[in-house]
XYZ file of C-alpha atoms in Angstrom:
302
model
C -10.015 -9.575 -33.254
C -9.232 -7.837 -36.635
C -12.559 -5.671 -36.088
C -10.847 -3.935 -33.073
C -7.356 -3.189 -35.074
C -7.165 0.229 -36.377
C -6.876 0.265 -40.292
C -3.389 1.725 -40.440
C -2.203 -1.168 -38.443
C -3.985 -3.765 -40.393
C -2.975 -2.487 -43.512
C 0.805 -2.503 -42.248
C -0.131 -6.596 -41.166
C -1.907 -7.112 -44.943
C 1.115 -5.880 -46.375
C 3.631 -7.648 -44.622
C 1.751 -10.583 -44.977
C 0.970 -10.799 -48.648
C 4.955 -9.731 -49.116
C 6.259 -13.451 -49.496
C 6.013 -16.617 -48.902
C 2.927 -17.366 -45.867
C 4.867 -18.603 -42.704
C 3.361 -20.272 -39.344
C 3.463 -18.279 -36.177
C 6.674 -20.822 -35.339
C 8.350 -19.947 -38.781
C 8.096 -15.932 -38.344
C 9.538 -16.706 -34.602
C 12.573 -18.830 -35.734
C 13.794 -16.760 -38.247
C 14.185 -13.531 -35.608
C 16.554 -16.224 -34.708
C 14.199 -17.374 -31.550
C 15.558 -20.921 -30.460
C 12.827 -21.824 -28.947
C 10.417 -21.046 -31.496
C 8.948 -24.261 -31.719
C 8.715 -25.244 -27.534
C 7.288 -21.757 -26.763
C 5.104 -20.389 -30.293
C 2.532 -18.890 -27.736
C 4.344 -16.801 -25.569
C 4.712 -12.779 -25.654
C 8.341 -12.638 -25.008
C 11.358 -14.444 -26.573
C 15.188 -14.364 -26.422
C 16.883 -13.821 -29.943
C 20.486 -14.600 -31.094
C 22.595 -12.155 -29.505
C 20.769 -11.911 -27.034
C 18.510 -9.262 -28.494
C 14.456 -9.341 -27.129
C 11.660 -10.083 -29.245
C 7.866 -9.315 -28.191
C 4.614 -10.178 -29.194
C 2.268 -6.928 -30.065
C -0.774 -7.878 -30.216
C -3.023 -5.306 -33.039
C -5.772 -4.892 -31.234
C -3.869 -2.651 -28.370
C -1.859 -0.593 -30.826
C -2.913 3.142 -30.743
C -1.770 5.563 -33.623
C -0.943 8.890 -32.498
C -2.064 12.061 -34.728
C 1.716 12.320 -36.154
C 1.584 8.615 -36.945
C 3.539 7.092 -34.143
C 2.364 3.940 -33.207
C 2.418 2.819 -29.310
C 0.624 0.768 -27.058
C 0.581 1.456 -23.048
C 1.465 -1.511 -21.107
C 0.351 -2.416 -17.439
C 3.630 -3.274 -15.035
C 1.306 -5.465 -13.066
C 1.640 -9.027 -13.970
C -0.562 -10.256 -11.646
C -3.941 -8.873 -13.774
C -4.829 -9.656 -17.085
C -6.336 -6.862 -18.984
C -9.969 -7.774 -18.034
C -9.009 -7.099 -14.059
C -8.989 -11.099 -13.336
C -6.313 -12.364 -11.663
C -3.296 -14.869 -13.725
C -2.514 -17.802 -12.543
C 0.660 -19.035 -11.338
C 1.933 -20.126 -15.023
C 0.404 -16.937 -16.641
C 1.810 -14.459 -14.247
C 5.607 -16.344 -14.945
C 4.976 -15.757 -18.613
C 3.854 -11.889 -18.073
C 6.531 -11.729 -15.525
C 9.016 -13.084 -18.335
C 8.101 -10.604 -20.870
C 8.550 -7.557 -18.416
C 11.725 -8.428 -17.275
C 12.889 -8.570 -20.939
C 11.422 -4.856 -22.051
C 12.660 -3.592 -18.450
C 16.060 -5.055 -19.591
C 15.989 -3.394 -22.827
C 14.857 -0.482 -21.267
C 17.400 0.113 -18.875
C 20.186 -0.902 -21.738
C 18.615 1.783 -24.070
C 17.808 -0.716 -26.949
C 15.541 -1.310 -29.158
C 13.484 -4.553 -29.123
C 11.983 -6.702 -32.620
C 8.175 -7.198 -32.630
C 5.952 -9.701 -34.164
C 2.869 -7.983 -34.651
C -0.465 -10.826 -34.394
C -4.197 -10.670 -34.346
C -6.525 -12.949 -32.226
C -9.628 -15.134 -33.828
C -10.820 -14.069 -30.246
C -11.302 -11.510 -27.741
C -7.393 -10.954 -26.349
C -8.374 -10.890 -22.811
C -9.371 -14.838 -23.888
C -5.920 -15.291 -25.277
C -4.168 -16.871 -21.955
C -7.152 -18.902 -20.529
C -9.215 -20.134 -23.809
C -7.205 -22.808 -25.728
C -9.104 -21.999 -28.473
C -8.400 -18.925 -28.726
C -5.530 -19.178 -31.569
C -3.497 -16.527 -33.172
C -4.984 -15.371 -36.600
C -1.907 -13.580 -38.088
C 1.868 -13.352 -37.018
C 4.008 -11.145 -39.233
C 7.672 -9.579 -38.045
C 7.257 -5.765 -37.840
C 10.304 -4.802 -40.061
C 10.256 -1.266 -37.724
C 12.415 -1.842 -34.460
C 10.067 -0.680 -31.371
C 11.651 0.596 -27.934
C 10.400 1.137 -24.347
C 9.691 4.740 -24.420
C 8.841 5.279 -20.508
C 8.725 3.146 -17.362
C 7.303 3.810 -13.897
C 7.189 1.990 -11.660
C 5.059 4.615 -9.717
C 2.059 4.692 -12.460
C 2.491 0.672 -12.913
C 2.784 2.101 -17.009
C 5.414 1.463 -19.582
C 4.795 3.020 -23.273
C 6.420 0.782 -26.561
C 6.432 3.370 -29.015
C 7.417 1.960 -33.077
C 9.779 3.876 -34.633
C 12.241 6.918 -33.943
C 13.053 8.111 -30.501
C 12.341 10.991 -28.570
C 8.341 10.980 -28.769
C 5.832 9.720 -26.183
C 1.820 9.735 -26.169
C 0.347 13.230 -24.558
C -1.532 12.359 -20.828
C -5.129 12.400 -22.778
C -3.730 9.843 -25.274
C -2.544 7.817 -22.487
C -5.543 7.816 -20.620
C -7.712 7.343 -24.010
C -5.546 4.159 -24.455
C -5.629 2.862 -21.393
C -9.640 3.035 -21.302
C -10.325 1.789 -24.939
C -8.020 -1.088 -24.186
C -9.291 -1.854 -20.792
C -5.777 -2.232 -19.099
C -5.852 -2.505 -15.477
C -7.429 0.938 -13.960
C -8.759 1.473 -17.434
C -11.571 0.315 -18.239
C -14.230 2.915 -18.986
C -16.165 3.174 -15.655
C -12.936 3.582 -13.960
C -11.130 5.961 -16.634
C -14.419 8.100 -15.860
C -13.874 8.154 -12.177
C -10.420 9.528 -12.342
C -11.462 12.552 -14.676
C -10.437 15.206 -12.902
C -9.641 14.170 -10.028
C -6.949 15.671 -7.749
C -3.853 15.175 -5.877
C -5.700 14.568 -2.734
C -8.602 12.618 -3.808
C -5.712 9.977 -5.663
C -4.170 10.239 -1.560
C -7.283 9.448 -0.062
C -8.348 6.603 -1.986
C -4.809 4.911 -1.856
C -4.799 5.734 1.735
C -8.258 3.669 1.808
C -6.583 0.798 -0.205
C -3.684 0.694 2.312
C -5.840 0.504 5.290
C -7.868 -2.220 3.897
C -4.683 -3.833 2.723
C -3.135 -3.954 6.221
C -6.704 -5.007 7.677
C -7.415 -7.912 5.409
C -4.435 -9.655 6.795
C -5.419 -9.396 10.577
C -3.539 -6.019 11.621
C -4.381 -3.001 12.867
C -4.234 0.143 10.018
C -5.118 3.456 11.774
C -5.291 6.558 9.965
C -3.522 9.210 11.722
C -3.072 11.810 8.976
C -5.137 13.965 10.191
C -1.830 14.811 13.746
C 0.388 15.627 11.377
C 3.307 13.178 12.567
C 4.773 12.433 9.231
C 3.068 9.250 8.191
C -0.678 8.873 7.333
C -1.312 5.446 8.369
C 0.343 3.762 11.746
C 0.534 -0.156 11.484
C -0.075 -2.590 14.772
C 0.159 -6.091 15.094
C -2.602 -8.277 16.461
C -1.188 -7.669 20.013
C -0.547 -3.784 19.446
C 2.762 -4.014 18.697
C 4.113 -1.232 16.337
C 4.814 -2.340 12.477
C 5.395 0.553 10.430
C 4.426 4.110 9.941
C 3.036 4.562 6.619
C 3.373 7.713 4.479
C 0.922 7.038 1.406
C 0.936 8.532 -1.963
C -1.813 7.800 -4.788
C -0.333 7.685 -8.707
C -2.695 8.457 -11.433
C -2.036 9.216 -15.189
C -2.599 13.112 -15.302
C -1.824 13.747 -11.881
C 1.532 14.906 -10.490
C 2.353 13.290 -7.123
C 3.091 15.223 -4.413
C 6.092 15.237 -2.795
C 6.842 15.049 0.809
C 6.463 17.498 3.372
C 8.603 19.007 6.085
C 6.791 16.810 8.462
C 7.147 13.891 6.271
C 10.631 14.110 5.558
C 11.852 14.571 9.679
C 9.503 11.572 10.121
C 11.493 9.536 7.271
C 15.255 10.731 8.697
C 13.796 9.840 12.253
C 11.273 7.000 12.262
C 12.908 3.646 11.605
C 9.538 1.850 10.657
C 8.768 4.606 8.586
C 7.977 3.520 4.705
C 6.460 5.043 1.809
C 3.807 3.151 -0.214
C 3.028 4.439 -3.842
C -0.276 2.675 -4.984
C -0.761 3.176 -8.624
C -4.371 3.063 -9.857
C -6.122 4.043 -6.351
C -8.808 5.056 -7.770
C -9.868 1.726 -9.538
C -10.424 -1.978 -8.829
C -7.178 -2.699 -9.657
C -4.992 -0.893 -7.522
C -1.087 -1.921 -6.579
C 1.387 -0.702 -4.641
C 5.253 -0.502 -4.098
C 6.983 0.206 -0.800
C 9.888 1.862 -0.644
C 12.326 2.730 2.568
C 13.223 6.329 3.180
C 16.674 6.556 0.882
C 14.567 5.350 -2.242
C 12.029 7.762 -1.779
C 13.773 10.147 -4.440
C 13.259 7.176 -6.988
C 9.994 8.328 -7.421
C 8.656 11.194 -5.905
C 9.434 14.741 -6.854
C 12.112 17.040 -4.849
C 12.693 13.807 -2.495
């Protein structure tokens, strides 16, 4: 809702708005050149002429930095809407969709257009409530880019505007709480304050354990023998699954990287795996699982 925008922002959306003619959210679409302006008005991704990305920003989640820079942090998990409820099948294709397309123009280096909208209601309503229309949809005449992506923190920053800048940890983490993203609403922002390397380890370790165990196995910690791997995997029957070296991401907190134990166990230990689980500390944690020659993707001195 325009009550949650910050004023800079709005004034930017007033001023664009009142600057010509008014045009429907279909109108601002298909001249970015969007084809399929008028089959798809309501998604939060589009392909452009040339080939060249457009995405929705919605007001509400842009943050303005002291220096001005506009950004918003966005969650990598497309399974969870912002309020920590699960998506659908349809809504997870459409945030799916749009990640693919900011990864892409990540990865290229370019820059991506933005139509910048408000909601009549509550965003988190936006992909459930049919009623929840947009209010305003004006073209952002500043190109935006995909400042950062990990896929260890489940994070990516859009920043508006020149290169080479990116949101200090506390401004990520205020972001991430004021906007309730997905490990950031307030009561979880507040259990991560300071907390260390090993507490974000422990609690993913918990989540992988009661990962494994919700599907029928058998998840054992073993950290404490020192064998390379904190968590040893069984079937039903006993039979060996994987070994499972855990690490815990957390805004703020630098991952640690793997041990002389841990690294033998990864050169030796066929079923050995590394799972990253991003948020660990939160309801909505996630993880990625990676085999021992993509360990150095993502942790430190791999």
């Amino acid at each position: 809702m325009e009550s949650e925008v910050d004023p800079k922002v709005l004034a930017v959306i007033e001023e664009e708005r009142l600057s010509g003619p008014p045009l429907t959210p279909v109108e601002v679409l298909s001249k970015l050149g969007v084809l399929e302006a008028r089959s798809k008005p309501f998604e939060s991704a589009w392909l452009a002429t040339g080939d060249s990305v457009v995405a929705a920003i919605w007001a509400e989640y842009v943050n303005v930095a002291a220096n001005g820079q506009w950004y918003i942090v966005e969650s990598l998990n497309a399974e969870v809407r912002a309020d920590g409820r699960e998506r659908n099948a349809t809504q997870a294709q459409r945030a799916e969709f749009r990640l693919a397309q900011l990864k892409r123009a990540f990865e290229a280096g370019q820059g991506f257009r933005a139509v910048l909208q408000t909601n009549r209601l509550g965003i988190v309503e936006a992909e459930s409530n049919r009623s929840a229309k947009i209010s305003i949809r004006v073209r952002d005449d500043e190109e935006w880019h995909v400042a950062s992506w990990s896929e260890e923190l489940q994070l990516a920053v859009l920043v508006r505007g020149a290169r080479g800048w990116q949101p200090t940890v506390d401004e990520l983490k205020s972001a991430r709480r004021s906007h309730a993203l997905p490990g950031g609403a307030a009561a979880d922002g507040d259990a991560a304050q300071g907390a260390s390397a090993q507490d974000v380890d422990e609690a993913a370790k918990g989540y992988i354990i009661r990962h494994f165990s919700s599907y029928g196995y058998q998840a054992e910690d073993v950290s404490s023998q020192a064998l390379g791997y904190d968590v040893e995997v069984k079937d039903k029957k006993g039979g060996l699954l994987l070994r499972v070296c855990v690490r815990g991401a957390s805004v703020g907190v630098q991952t640690r990287k793997l041990s002389p134990q841990e690294q033998a166990s990864a050169k030796g230990e066929k079923l050995w795996r590394l799972f990253v689980v991003a948020d660990a500390l939160t309801g909505a944690a996630k993880h990625k699982i990676y085999k021992a020659d993509e360990v150095a993707q993502v942790l430190p001195d791999a």
